[in-house]
Amino acid sequence: MLIDARRLDEGQLIQTEICMIGGGAAGITLAMELENRGIDACLLESGGLEPDADTLDLYRGENAGLPYVFADGCRSRFLGGSSNCWGGWCRPLDEWDFMRRDWVPRSGWPFGRSELTPYYERAHRILKLGPPNFAPDFWEAAIGRSDVRRIPLASTRIADTISQFSPPVRFGLDYGAELRAAKHVKTYLHANAVDIETDPAARAVTRIQVKTLSGRTVWVRARMYVLAAGGIENARLLLASNKAQPSGLGNGNDLVGRYFMDHPRLMFGSVRFAEGWARNKLYDSKYHYQNTAVSAHGTCIASQFALTPEVQKEEGLLNSRVWFVSLFPGEGTESVQALVRCYLRLSRADEMGHKLSRDILAILSDPYNAARFAIARMFQPRSFIKDVKLQAIVEPAPDPESRVMLSNLRDSLGMPRARVQWRLGSLVSRTFNRTFEIFSEELQQRGIALVKPDAPLDGEDWPGHLEGTWHHMGTTRMHDSPKEGVVDRNCRVHGMTNLYVAGSSVFPTAGANFPTLTLVALAYRLVERLENELKQPDSVATQTPAPVARTSLRRAAD
């Protein structure tokens, strides 16, 4: 059932078994699986069924580190969360991403990748991916095209890897009907969790205070609670819930909000291919992104190159991915940016802040650049490709000074806004440098291409074209010790009996891959933990709640 929280009675108490905060990929995965298991639960979503400016404003805050945009254009605050503006990239983390590496301080998960294998397979289904096979030769053979073929670079230093594309799934749109028809899970829209109340010792959550932008306050009491609001908002809500524990819930060791990670991305050099290797769709992001020509088994794919784990260990580097990017005429102009936004609308992407009419006007005001870009994108005439560059994403190293804090500014609900300090250290810059160097050397040695390099990064001043990928991770990191992590291996907040965290904020290390597949797998794993906890006779979660408050049908928007 979908319920508009703005129509509930003032002060109403909602009671259930499990309360989840955040209606994005993790929260909706949890909700649908709890529904399948017949477990009563409620899902609190800040927004509605469509984007609106007032709700989006709740994401805005202060930037205190590297230039970093973390609200407008990179997150969506309505049912489906950031899946509404997601590109669909999916790949599991590499095995070594879970391992402790001596050259990467604070690296390692409490368990290996094999722990997530069965959950990865289930995540494929909800994300509408192809078979859980990421072997490059499998996909090359299945596609069977001369312009989609592997570049023979595999060696002791370089490996090629495969990513799959979700359509992409927009969780609110794709699974809204299931949520509406749910009998055990109630989804409350326009319901902003603003405070997590606990017992005096801050050991157990007792209820959640929920406010709407229309001025209504309601409460939720459950046996168990799950934060699934994203890497910034999870930390923000824990820090702001400071009545019983002045430093914030779960923050006895000053770890909540620390270790904020995002994948940094940079372009580099200029690539000149040897005859026969230009315009290979498999490795160029302009051609492989959601391209049915690069697909098999009903799934679009892409390939990227990576440094092998042996090279990472030998040279003391982080994980990374590198690929090619063709540059087309008109890139960077207003008309081309508007054209790209129109294309994204076809994939149902959230384009909050950009009106379709204004984008169409921008295209019509400069049809020359828009047409040349479209022709280059669709037909790939060699003369239209201005340049080809390398692009890489590098694993962020865990850094306690890269963090989410509370600002002195407050939003319209009275909550402190987020203050984000994104930091990247010398290990990241050195990994960028060596990734580009090694890859360029391999291209030249194999006679595939020559790379005219840019100046290497100096480890101090980052270039202006550095950007994040809006993968907010690490702020409630997982570790067996409460002195090293906010949650334990089961995603329960250390020192608390009934508060859990879902999503990529629990990642101790982030790899160089896309987080969605892993965070969905973790959500499936968490459901099993929650169900088992509800069955334990000595658990706080098994204490019998008061009778469930019934929502008036005349006020419920189903």
Coordinates of C-alpha atoms in Angstrom, one line a residue:
M1 CA 0.0 0.0 0.0
L2 CA 1.2 3.5 -0.8
I3 CA 0.1 6.1 1.8
D4 CA 0.6 9.9 1.6
A5 CA 1.9 10.9 5.1
R6 CA 0.6 14.4 4.6
R7 CA -2.9 12.9 5.1
L8 CA -2.3 11.2 8.4
D9 CA -3.5 12.5 11.6
E10 CA -1.2 14.8 13.5
G11 CA 0.8 12.8 16.1
Q12 CA -0.4 9.5 14.7
L13 CA 1.6 6.5 15.8
I14 CA 2.4 3.8 13.2
Q15 CA 3.5 0.5 14.5
T16 CA 5.0 -2.4 12.7
E17 CA 7.7 -5.1 12.8
I18 CA 10.4 -3.4 10.7
C19 CA 10.8 0.2 9.8
M20 CA 13.0 1.2 6.8
I21 CA 14.1 4.7 6.1
G22 CA 14.8 5.5 2.5
G23 CA 12.9 4.3 -0.7
G24 CA 15.9 3.8 -3.0
A25 CA 17.4 0.6 -4.4
A26 CA 18.3 -0.8 -1.0
G27 CA 15.1 0.2 0.7
I28 CA 12.8 -1.1 -2.0
T29 CA 14.7 -4.4 -2.3
L30 CA 14.2 -4.8 1.4
A31 CA 10.6 -3.9 1.2
M32 CA 9.8 -6.3 -1.6
E33 CA 11.6 -9.2 0.0
L34 CA 9.9 -8.6 3.3
E35 CA 6.6 -8.6 1.5
N36 CA 7.5 -11.9 -0.1
R37 CA 8.2 -13.4 3.3
G38 CA 5.0 -12.1 4.8
I39 CA 6.7 -9.8 7.4
D40 CA 4.9 -6.6 8.3
A41 CA 7.0 -3.5 7.6
C42 CA 6.9 0.1 6.7
L43 CA 9.0 2.1 4.2
L44 CA 9.5 5.8 4.7
E45 CA 10.2 7.8 1.6
S46 CA 11.0 11.5 1.8
G47 CA 9.5 12.3 -1.6
G48 CA 6.5 11.4 -3.6
L49 CA 6.0 9.7 -7.0
E50 CA 7.6 12.6 -8.9
P51 CA 10.5 15.0 -8.2
D52 CA 9.7 18.3 -6.6
A53 CA 12.0 21.2 -5.8
D54 CA 11.2 21.6 -2.1
T55 CA 12.0 18.0 -1.3
L56 CA 15.2 18.0 -3.4
D57 CA 16.3 21.1 -1.4
L58 CA 16.6 18.9 1.7
Y59 CA 19.7 17.3 0.1
R60 CA 21.5 20.5 -0.3
G61 CA 24.4 21.3 2.1
E62 CA 27.9 22.7 2.3
N63 CA 31.0 21.5 0.5
A64 CA 34.2 21.7 2.6
G65 CA 36.7 19.7 0.6
L66 CA 37.5 19.1 -3.1
P67 CA 35.0 20.8 -5.4
Y68 CA 32.1 18.4 -5.2
V69 CA 28.5 18.5 -6.2
F70 CA 26.4 16.1 -4.1
A71 CA 22.8 17.3 -4.5
D72 CA 21.4 18.7 -7.7
G73 CA 21.8 16.5 -10.8
C74 CA 23.3 13.5 -9.0
R75 CA 20.7 12.4 -6.5
S76 CA 16.9 12.1 -6.7
R77 CA 14.7 12.4 -3.6
F78 CA 11.4 10.6 -4.6
L79 CA 10.3 7.0 -4.7
G80 CA 13.1 5.0 -6.2
G81 CA 15.8 7.3 -4.8
S82 CA 19.0 7.7 -6.9
S83 CA 17.9 4.9 -9.2
N84 CA 15.9 7.6 -10.8
C85 CA 19.1 9.2 -12.2
W86 CA 21.2 6.1 -12.4
G87 CA 23.0 5.0 -15.6
G88 CA 22.5 1.3 -15.0
W89 CA 26.2 0.2 -14.7
C90 CA 26.6 -3.1 -12.8
R91 CA 29.4 -5.4 -11.8
P92 CA 30.3 -7.2 -8.6
L93 CA 33.3 -6.1 -6.6
D94 CA 36.5 -8.0 -7.4
E95 CA 37.6 -10.7 -5.0
W96 CA 40.6 -8.7 -3.9
D97 CA 38.4 -5.7 -3.0
F98 CA 37.2 -7.7 0.0
M99 CA 40.8 -8.6 1.1
R100 CA 43.1 -6.8 3.5
R101 CA 45.9 -5.2 1.6
D102 CA 49.0 -4.1 3.5
W103 CA 49.6 -1.2 1.2
V104 CA 46.0 0.1 1.6
P105 CA 45.4 1.3 5.2
R106 CA 42.1 0.1 6.8
S107 CA 41.3 -2.1 3.8
G108 CA 39.4 -5.4 3.9
W109 CA 35.8 -6.5 4.6
P110 CA 34.8 -8.9 7.5
F111 CA 34.1 -11.5 4.9
G112 CA 35.1 -12.5 1.3
R113 CA 33.2 -12.2 -1.9
S114 CA 31.9 -15.8 -1.7
E115 CA 29.6 -14.6 1.1
L116 CA 27.7 -12.5 -1.4
T117 CA 27.7 -14.9 -4.3
P118 CA 24.1 -16.2 -3.8
Y119 CA 22.9 -12.7 -3.2
Y120 CA 24.6 -11.4 -6.3
E121 CA 22.6 -13.9 -8.3
R122 CA 19.3 -12.7 -6.8
A123 CA 20.3 -9.1 -7.3
H124 CA 20.6 -9.9 -11.0
R125 CA 16.9 -10.6 -11.2
I126 CA 15.7 -7.4 -9.5
L127 CA 18.1 -5.3 -11.5
K128 CA 17.0 -7.1 -14.7
L129 CA 20.5 -8.1 -15.7
G130 CA 21.7 -11.0 -17.8
P131 CA 23.4 -14.2 -16.6
P132 CA 25.8 -13.7 -13.7
N133 CA 28.8 -14.3 -16.0
F134 CA 31.4 -11.6 -16.4
A135 CA 33.9 -13.5 -18.5
P136 CA 35.0 -11.3 -21.5
D137 CA 35.3 -14.3 -23.9
F138 CA 31.7 -15.4 -23.1
W139 CA 30.3 -12.1 -24.1
E140 CA 32.5 -11.6 -27.1
A141 CA 31.4 -14.9 -28.6
A142 CA 27.7 -14.2 -27.7
I143 CA 27.8 -10.8 -29.5
G144 CA 29.7 -12.0 -32.5
R145 CA 30.4 -8.7 -34.3
S146 CA 33.6 -7.6 -35.9
D147 CA 33.3 -4.1 -34.3
V148 CA 32.7 -5.6 -30.9
R149 CA 35.8 -7.6 -30.2
R150 CA 38.4 -7.8 -27.4
I151 CA 41.6 -5.9 -27.8
P152 CA 44.5 -8.4 -27.1
L153 CA 46.0 -6.7 -24.0
A154 CA 45.5 -9.4 -21.4
S155 CA 48.9 -9.9 -19.7
T156 CA 50.5 -10.0 -16.3
R157 CA 49.8 -6.3 -16.0
I158 CA 46.5 -5.7 -17.7
A159 CA 43.1 -7.6 -17.7
D160 CA 39.9 -6.8 -19.5
T161 CA 36.7 -6.9 -17.5
I162 CA 33.0 -6.8 -18.3
S163 CA 30.2 -4.7 -16.9
Q164 CA 26.5 -5.3 -17.5
F165 CA 23.8 -2.6 -17.9
S166 CA 20.5 -2.6 -16.0
P167 CA 17.8 -1.2 -18.4
P168 CA 18.2 0.8 -16.0
V169 CA 15.7 -0.2 -13.4
R170 CA 14.0 2.8 -11.9
F171 CA 12.9 1.2 -8.6
G172 CA 9.9 3.5 -7.9
L173 CA 8.6 3.1 -11.5
D174 CA 9.4 -0.5 -12.1
Y175 CA 8.2 -1.8 -8.7
G176 CA 5.7 0.8 -7.8
A177 CA 2.8 -1.5 -8.7
E178 CA 4.1 -4.2 -6.4
L179 CA 4.5 -1.7 -3.5
R180 CA 1.0 -0.4 -4.1
A181 CA -0.4 -4.0 -4.0
A182 CA 1.7 -5.1 -1.0
K183 CA -0.3 -6.5 1.9
H184 CA 2.4 -6.6 4.5
V185 CA 4.5 -3.6 3.6
K186 CA 3.2 0.0 3.8
T187 CA 5.1 2.7 1.9
Y188 CA 4.7 6.2 3.3
L189 CA 5.4 9.0 0.8
H190 CA 6.4 12.5 1.8
A191 CA 7.6 11.0 5.1
N192 CA 10.9 12.5 6.3
A193 CA 12.6 10.8 9.2
V194 CA 14.1 13.6 11.3
D195 CA 15.1 12.0 14.5
I196 CA 15.8 8.4 15.8
E197 CA 14.8 8.2 19.4
T198 CA 16.3 5.6 21.8
D199 CA 16.3 4.5 25.4
P200 CA 18.5 6.6 27.8
A201 CA 21.5 4.4 27.2
A202 CA 21.2 4.7 23.4
R203 CA 21.1 0.9 23.2
A204 CA 17.8 0.4 21.4
V205 CA 15.7 2.6 19.1
T206 CA 12.3 3.2 20.5
R207 CA 10.6 5.3 17.7
I208 CA 11.2 7.5 14.7
Q209 CA 10.0 11.0 14.4
V210 CA 8.7 11.7 10.9
K211 CA 7.8 15.2 9.5
T212 CA 6.2 16.3 6.3
L213 CA 7.0 19.5 4.5
S214 CA 3.3 20.4 5.0
G215 CA 4.0 20.6 8.8
R216 CA 2.6 17.3 10.0
T217 CA 4.5 15.1 12.6
V218 CA 3.9 11.4 13.0
W219 CA 5.8 8.6 14.7
V220 CA 6.9 5.1 13.8
R221 CA 7.5 2.4 16.4
A222 CA 8.9 -0.9 15.2
R223 CA 10.9 -3.9 16.6
M224 CA 13.7 -3.3 14.2
Y225 CA 14.9 -0.3 12.1
V226 CA 17.0 0.0 9.0
L227 CA 18.6 3.1 7.6
A228 CA 18.7 3.0 3.8
A229 CA 18.9 6.6 2.9
G230 CA 22.3 6.8 1.1
G231 CA 25.9 7.4 2.1
I232 CA 25.4 11.0 3.1
E233 CA 21.9 10.9 4.6
N234 CA 22.5 7.8 6.7
A235 CA 25.4 9.6 8.4
R236 CA 23.5 12.9 8.6
L237 CA 20.5 11.3 10.4
L238 CA 22.7 9.3 12.8
L239 CA 24.7 12.4 13.7
A240 CA 21.6 14.6 14.1
S241 CA 19.9 12.0 16.4
N242 CA 21.9 13.1 19.4
K243 CA 19.6 13.4 22.4
A244 CA 20.8 10.2 24.2
Q245 CA 24.3 10.2 22.7
P246 CA 25.6 13.8 22.2
S247 CA 28.0 12.8 19.4
G248 CA 25.2 11.0 17.5
L249 CA 24.0 7.4 17.4
G250 CA 26.6 4.8 16.8
N251 CA 29.3 7.4 17.1
G252 CA 31.0 6.5 20.4
N253 CA 34.3 6.1 18.5
D254 CA 33.8 9.2 16.3
L255 CA 33.4 7.1 13.1
V256 CA 30.0 8.1 11.8
G257 CA 30.4 10.2 8.7
R258 CA 34.1 9.4 8.4
Y259 CA 35.7 7.5 5.5
F260 CA 33.4 9.1 3.0
M261 CA 34.3 7.7 -0.4
D262 CA 33.4 8.4 -4.0
H263 CA 35.1 7.0 -7.2
P264 CA 37.2 9.8 -8.7
R265 CA 37.2 10.0 -12.5
L266 CA 39.7 11.6 -14.9
M267 CA 40.4 11.8 -18.7
F268 CA 43.9 11.7 -20.0
G269 CA 46.1 12.0 -23.1
S270 CA 45.2 11.6 -26.7
V271 CA 45.0 8.2 -28.4
R272 CA 45.9 7.4 -32.0
F273 CA 44.8 3.9 -33.0
A274 CA 46.6 1.7 -35.5
E275 CA 44.6 0.6 -38.5
G276 CA 41.9 -1.9 -37.6
W277 CA 41.5 -0.9 -34.0
A278 CA 39.7 2.4 -34.2
R279 CA 36.0 2.7 -33.2
N280 CA 35.9 -0.6 -31.4
K281 CA 32.5 -0.4 -29.6
L282 CA 33.4 -2.7 -26.8
Y283 CA 35.8 -0.4 -25.0
D284 CA 34.6 3.1 -25.9
S285 CA 32.0 4.7 -23.6
K286 CA 30.5 6.7 -26.4
Y287 CA 29.5 3.5 -28.2
H288 CA 29.1 0.8 -25.6
Y289 CA 26.8 2.7 -23.2
Q290 CA 23.3 1.1 -23.4
N291 CA 24.0 0.2 -27.1
T292 CA 22.0 -2.8 -28.4
A293 CA 24.9 -3.4 -30.8
V294 CA 27.0 -4.3 -27.8
S295 CA 24.5 -6.8 -26.2
A296 CA 23.7 -10.5 -25.9
H297 CA 21.2 -12.5 -23.8
G298 CA 19.0 -9.4 -23.8
T299 CA 21.6 -7.4 -21.9
C300 CA 23.8 -4.5 -23.0
I301 CA 27.4 -4.7 -21.8
A302 CA 30.6 -2.8 -21.7
S303 CA 34.3 -3.6 -21.2
Q304 CA 37.0 -1.8 -19.3
F305 CA 40.6 -2.6 -18.6
A306 CA 42.1 -3.1 -15.1
L307 CA 45.5 -3.5 -13.5
T308 CA 45.9 -7.1 -12.4
P309 CA 46.0 -7.8 -8.7
E310 CA 49.7 -8.8 -9.1
V311 CA 50.6 -5.4 -10.4
Q312 CA 48.5 -3.7 -7.7
K313 CA 50.4 -5.6 -5.0
E314 CA 53.9 -5.2 -6.6
E315 CA 53.5 -1.5 -7.0
G316 CA 51.3 -0.7 -4.0
L317 CA 48.4 0.6 -6.1
L318 CA 44.6 0.8 -5.7
N319 CA 42.2 -0.9 -8.0
S320 CA 41.2 1.0 -11.1
R321 CA 39.4 0.8 -14.5
V322 CA 40.3 2.5 -17.8
W323 CA 38.6 2.7 -21.2
F324 CA 38.4 5.0 -24.2
V325 CA 36.2 8.0 -24.8
S326 CA 35.7 9.4 -28.3
L327 CA 35.1 13.2 -28.4
F328 CA 32.5 14.4 -30.8
P329 CA 31.8 17.9 -32.4
G330 CA 29.8 20.2 -30.3
E331 CA 30.7 18.6 -26.9
G332 CA 30.3 21.0 -24.1
T333 CA 27.9 23.4 -25.9
E334 CA 24.5 24.2 -24.5
S335 CA 22.7 22.6 -27.4
V336 CA 24.5 19.3 -27.1
Q337 CA 24.0 19.2 -23.3
A338 CA 20.3 19.8 -23.9
L339 CA 20.3 17.0 -26.5
V340 CA 21.9 14.6 -24.1
R341 CA 19.3 15.4 -21.4
C342 CA 16.5 14.7 -23.9
Y343 CA 18.1 11.4 -24.6
L344 CA 18.3 10.6 -20.9
R345 CA 14.6 11.4 -20.6
L346 CA 13.9 8.5 -22.9
S347 CA 15.5 6.2 -20.2
R348 CA 13.2 7.8 -17.7
A349 CA 16.1 9.5 -15.9
D350 CA 15.3 12.3 -13.4
E351 CA 16.2 15.6 -15.0
M352 CA 15.1 17.8 -12.1
G353 CA 15.8 21.5 -12.8
H354 CA 15.8 21.2 -16.6
K355 CA 12.6 21.9 -18.5
L356 CA 12.0 20.0 -21.7
S357 CA 10.7 23.1 -23.5
R358 CA 13.9 25.0 -22.6
D359 CA 16.1 22.1 -23.8
I360 CA 14.3 21.9 -27.1
L361 CA 14.7 25.7 -27.5
A362 CA 18.5 25.3 -26.8
I363 CA 18.7 22.6 -29.5
L364 CA 16.9 24.7 -32.0
S365 CA 19.0 27.7 -31.3
D366 CA 22.2 25.8 -32.2
P367 CA 21.1 23.0 -34.6
Y368 CA 24.6 22.8 -36.3
N369 CA 26.4 21.5 -33.2
A370 CA 23.4 19.3 -32.1
A371 CA 23.2 17.7 -35.5
R372 CA 26.9 17.0 -35.8
F373 CA 27.0 15.5 -32.4
A374 CA 24.0 13.3 -33.1
I375 CA 25.5 12.1 -36.5
A376 CA 28.8 11.3 -34.8
R377 CA 27.0 9.4 -32.0
M378 CA 24.8 7.4 -34.4
F379 CA 26.9 6.8 -37.5
Q380 CA 30.5 7.2 -36.2
P381 CA 32.0 8.8 -39.3
R382 CA 35.8 8.9 -38.8
S383 CA 36.0 12.6 -39.8
F384 CA 33.6 13.6 -37.0
I385 CA 35.7 12.1 -34.2
K386 CA 37.7 15.0 -32.9
D387 CA 39.9 13.0 -30.5
V388 CA 40.0 9.8 -28.4
K389 CA 41.1 10.0 -24.8
L390 CA 41.6 7.6 -22.0
Q391 CA 39.3 7.8 -19.0
A392 CA 39.8 6.0 -15.6
I393 CA 38.0 5.5 -12.4
V394 CA 40.2 4.8 -9.3
E395 CA 39.3 3.1 -6.1
P396 CA 39.2 5.7 -3.3
A397 CA 41.5 4.9 -0.3
P398 CA 39.7 4.9 3.1
D399 CA 40.5 8.3 4.7
P400 CA 39.1 9.3 8.1
E401 CA 39.4 13.0 7.2
S402 CA 37.2 12.5 4.1
R403 CA 33.9 12.8 5.9
V404 CA 30.3 13.9 6.2
M405 CA 29.6 16.3 9.1
L406 CA 26.7 18.5 10.2
S407 CA 26.5 22.1 9.0
N408 CA 25.3 25.0 11.1
L409 CA 22.7 25.6 8.4
R410 CA 19.3 24.0 8.8
D411 CA 16.8 22.8 6.2
S412 CA 13.1 23.6 6.1
L413 CA 12.4 20.7 8.5
G414 CA 14.8 22.1 11.1
M415 CA 17.5 19.4 10.5
P416 CA 21.2 20.4 10.2
R417 CA 22.2 20.2 6.6
A418 CA 25.1 18.0 5.6
R419 CA 28.7 19.3 5.3
V420 CA 30.7 17.1 3.0
Q421 CA 34.5 17.1 2.9
W422 CA 35.7 14.9 0.1
R423 CA 39.5 14.2 0.2
L424 CA 41.8 12.2 -2.1
G425 CA 45.4 11.4 -1.2
S426 CA 48.6 10.7 -2.9
L427 CA 47.9 6.9 -3.3
V428 CA 44.9 7.8 -5.5
S429 CA 46.9 10.2 -7.7
R430 CA 49.8 7.7 -8.0
T431 CA 47.3 5.0 -9.0
F432 CA 45.9 7.3 -11.7
N433 CA 49.4 8.0 -13.0
R434 CA 50.5 4.4 -13.1
T435 CA 47.2 3.1 -14.6
F436 CA 47.5 5.5 -17.5
E437 CA 51.3 4.8 -17.9
I438 CA 51.0 1.1 -17.8
F439 CA 48.0 1.0 -20.1
S440 CA 49.7 3.4 -22.6
E441 CA 52.8 1.2 -22.6
E442 CA 50.8 -1.9 -23.3
L443 CA 48.9 -0.3 -26.2
Q444 CA 52.1 0.8 -27.8
Q445 CA 54.0 -2.5 -27.3
R446 CA 51.1 -4.5 -28.9
G447 CA 50.9 -2.1 -31.8
I448 CA 47.4 -1.1 -31.1
A449 CA 47.7 2.6 -30.4
L450 CA 50.0 5.4 -29.4
V451 CA 49.1 7.7 -26.5
K452 CA 50.2 11.3 -26.4
P453 CA 50.3 11.8 -22.6
D454 CA 49.3 14.7 -20.4
A455 CA 51.4 15.8 -17.5
P456 CA 51.2 13.4 -14.6
L457 CA 49.3 14.3 -11.5
D458 CA 51.6 15.8 -8.8
G459 CA 49.6 14.5 -5.8
E460 CA 48.9 18.0 -4.6
D461 CA 46.6 20.0 -6.8
W462 CA 43.9 18.1 -8.5
P463 CA 42.9 19.3 -12.0
G464 CA 39.7 21.1 -12.6
H465 CA 38.2 18.3 -14.7
L466 CA 38.4 15.8 -11.8
E467 CA 34.9 14.6 -11.0
G468 CA 33.2 12.1 -8.7
T469 CA 30.8 9.5 -9.9
W470 CA 28.2 10.2 -7.1
H471 CA 28.8 6.8 -5.4
H472 CA 28.4 7.8 -1.8
M473 CA 30.1 5.2 0.3
G474 CA 31.9 4.4 3.6
T475 CA 30.3 6.7 6.1
T476 CA 28.9 3.9 8.3
R477 CA 31.7 1.4 7.4
M478 CA 31.5 -2.3 8.3
H479 CA 34.1 -3.8 10.7
D480 CA 34.0 -6.5 13.4
S481 CA 35.5 -4.0 15.8
P482 CA 33.5 -1.0 17.0
K483 CA 36.8 0.9 17.1
E484 CA 37.2 0.5 13.3
G485 CA 33.6 0.5 12.0
V486 CA 30.1 1.8 12.7
V487 CA 28.3 -1.5 11.8
D488 CA 29.2 -5.1 12.3
R489 CA 29.4 -7.8 9.6
N490 CA 25.6 -8.2 9.8
C491 CA 25.1 -4.4 9.2
R492 CA 23.9 -3.8 12.8
V493 CA 25.1 -0.6 14.4
H494 CA 27.7 -1.5 17.1
G495 CA 26.4 -1.1 20.6
M496 CA 22.8 -1.1 19.5
T497 CA 20.3 -4.0 19.5
N498 CA 17.8 -3.1 16.8
L499 CA 19.3 -0.5 14.4
Y500 CA 20.8 -1.6 11.0
V501 CA 22.2 0.1 8.0
A502 CA 21.7 -0.8 4.3
G503 CA 23.4 0.5 1.2
S504 CA 26.9 1.4 0.2
S505 CA 27.6 3.5 3.3
V506 CA 28.6 0.2 4.9
F507 CA 31.4 -0.5 2.3
P508 CA 34.8 -0.6 4.1
T509 CA 36.5 -0.3 0.7
A510 CA 34.9 0.5 -2.6
G511 CA 36.9 -1.2 -5.4
A512 CA 36.9 0.5 -8.8
N513 CA 33.4 -0.8 -9.7
F514 CA 29.9 0.3 -9.5
P515 CA 28.2 -0.1 -6.1
T516 CA 24.6 -0.9 -7.0
L517 CA 24.8 -4.6 -7.6
T518 CA 26.7 -5.1 -4.3
L519 CA 24.4 -2.9 -2.2
V520 CA 21.4 -4.8 -3.5
A521 CA 23.1 -8.1 -2.7
L522 CA 23.8 -6.8 0.8
A523 CA 20.1 -5.9 1.1
Y524 CA 19.0 -9.4 0.3
R525 CA 21.6 -10.7 2.8
L526 CA 20.2 -8.3 5.5
V527 CA 16.7 -9.5 5.1
E528 CA 17.7 -13.0 6.1
R529 CA 19.4 -11.5 9.2
L530 CA 16.3 -9.5 10.1
E531 CA 14.0 -12.5 9.7
N532 CA 16.3 -14.6 11.9
E533 CA 16.4 -11.9 14.6
L534 CA 12.7 -11.7 14.7
K535 CA 12.6 -15.4 15.6
Q536 CA 15.1 -15.1 18.5
P537 CA 13.3 -15.4 21.9
D538 CA 15.9 -13.2 23.7
S539 CA 16.1 -10.5 21.1
V540 CA 14.9 -6.9 21.8
A541 CA 13.2 -7.3 18.4
T542 CA 10.9 -9.9 19.8
Q543 CA 9.3 -7.7 22.4
T544 CA 5.6 -7.4 21.7
P545 CA 4.7 -4.0 20.4
A546 CA 1.5 -2.2 21.2
P547 CA -1.4 -2.8 18.8
V548 CA -0.8 -1.4 15.4
A549 CA -2.4 2.0 14.7
R550 CA -4.7 1.7 11.7
T551 CA -4.5 4.4 9.0
S552 CA -7.9 5.8 8.1
L553 CA -8.9 4.8 4.6
R554 CA -10.2 8.2 3.9
R555 CA -6.8 9.6 4.6
A556 CA -4.7 6.8 3.0
A557 CA -3.7 7.3 -0.6
D558 CA -3.3 3.8 -1.9

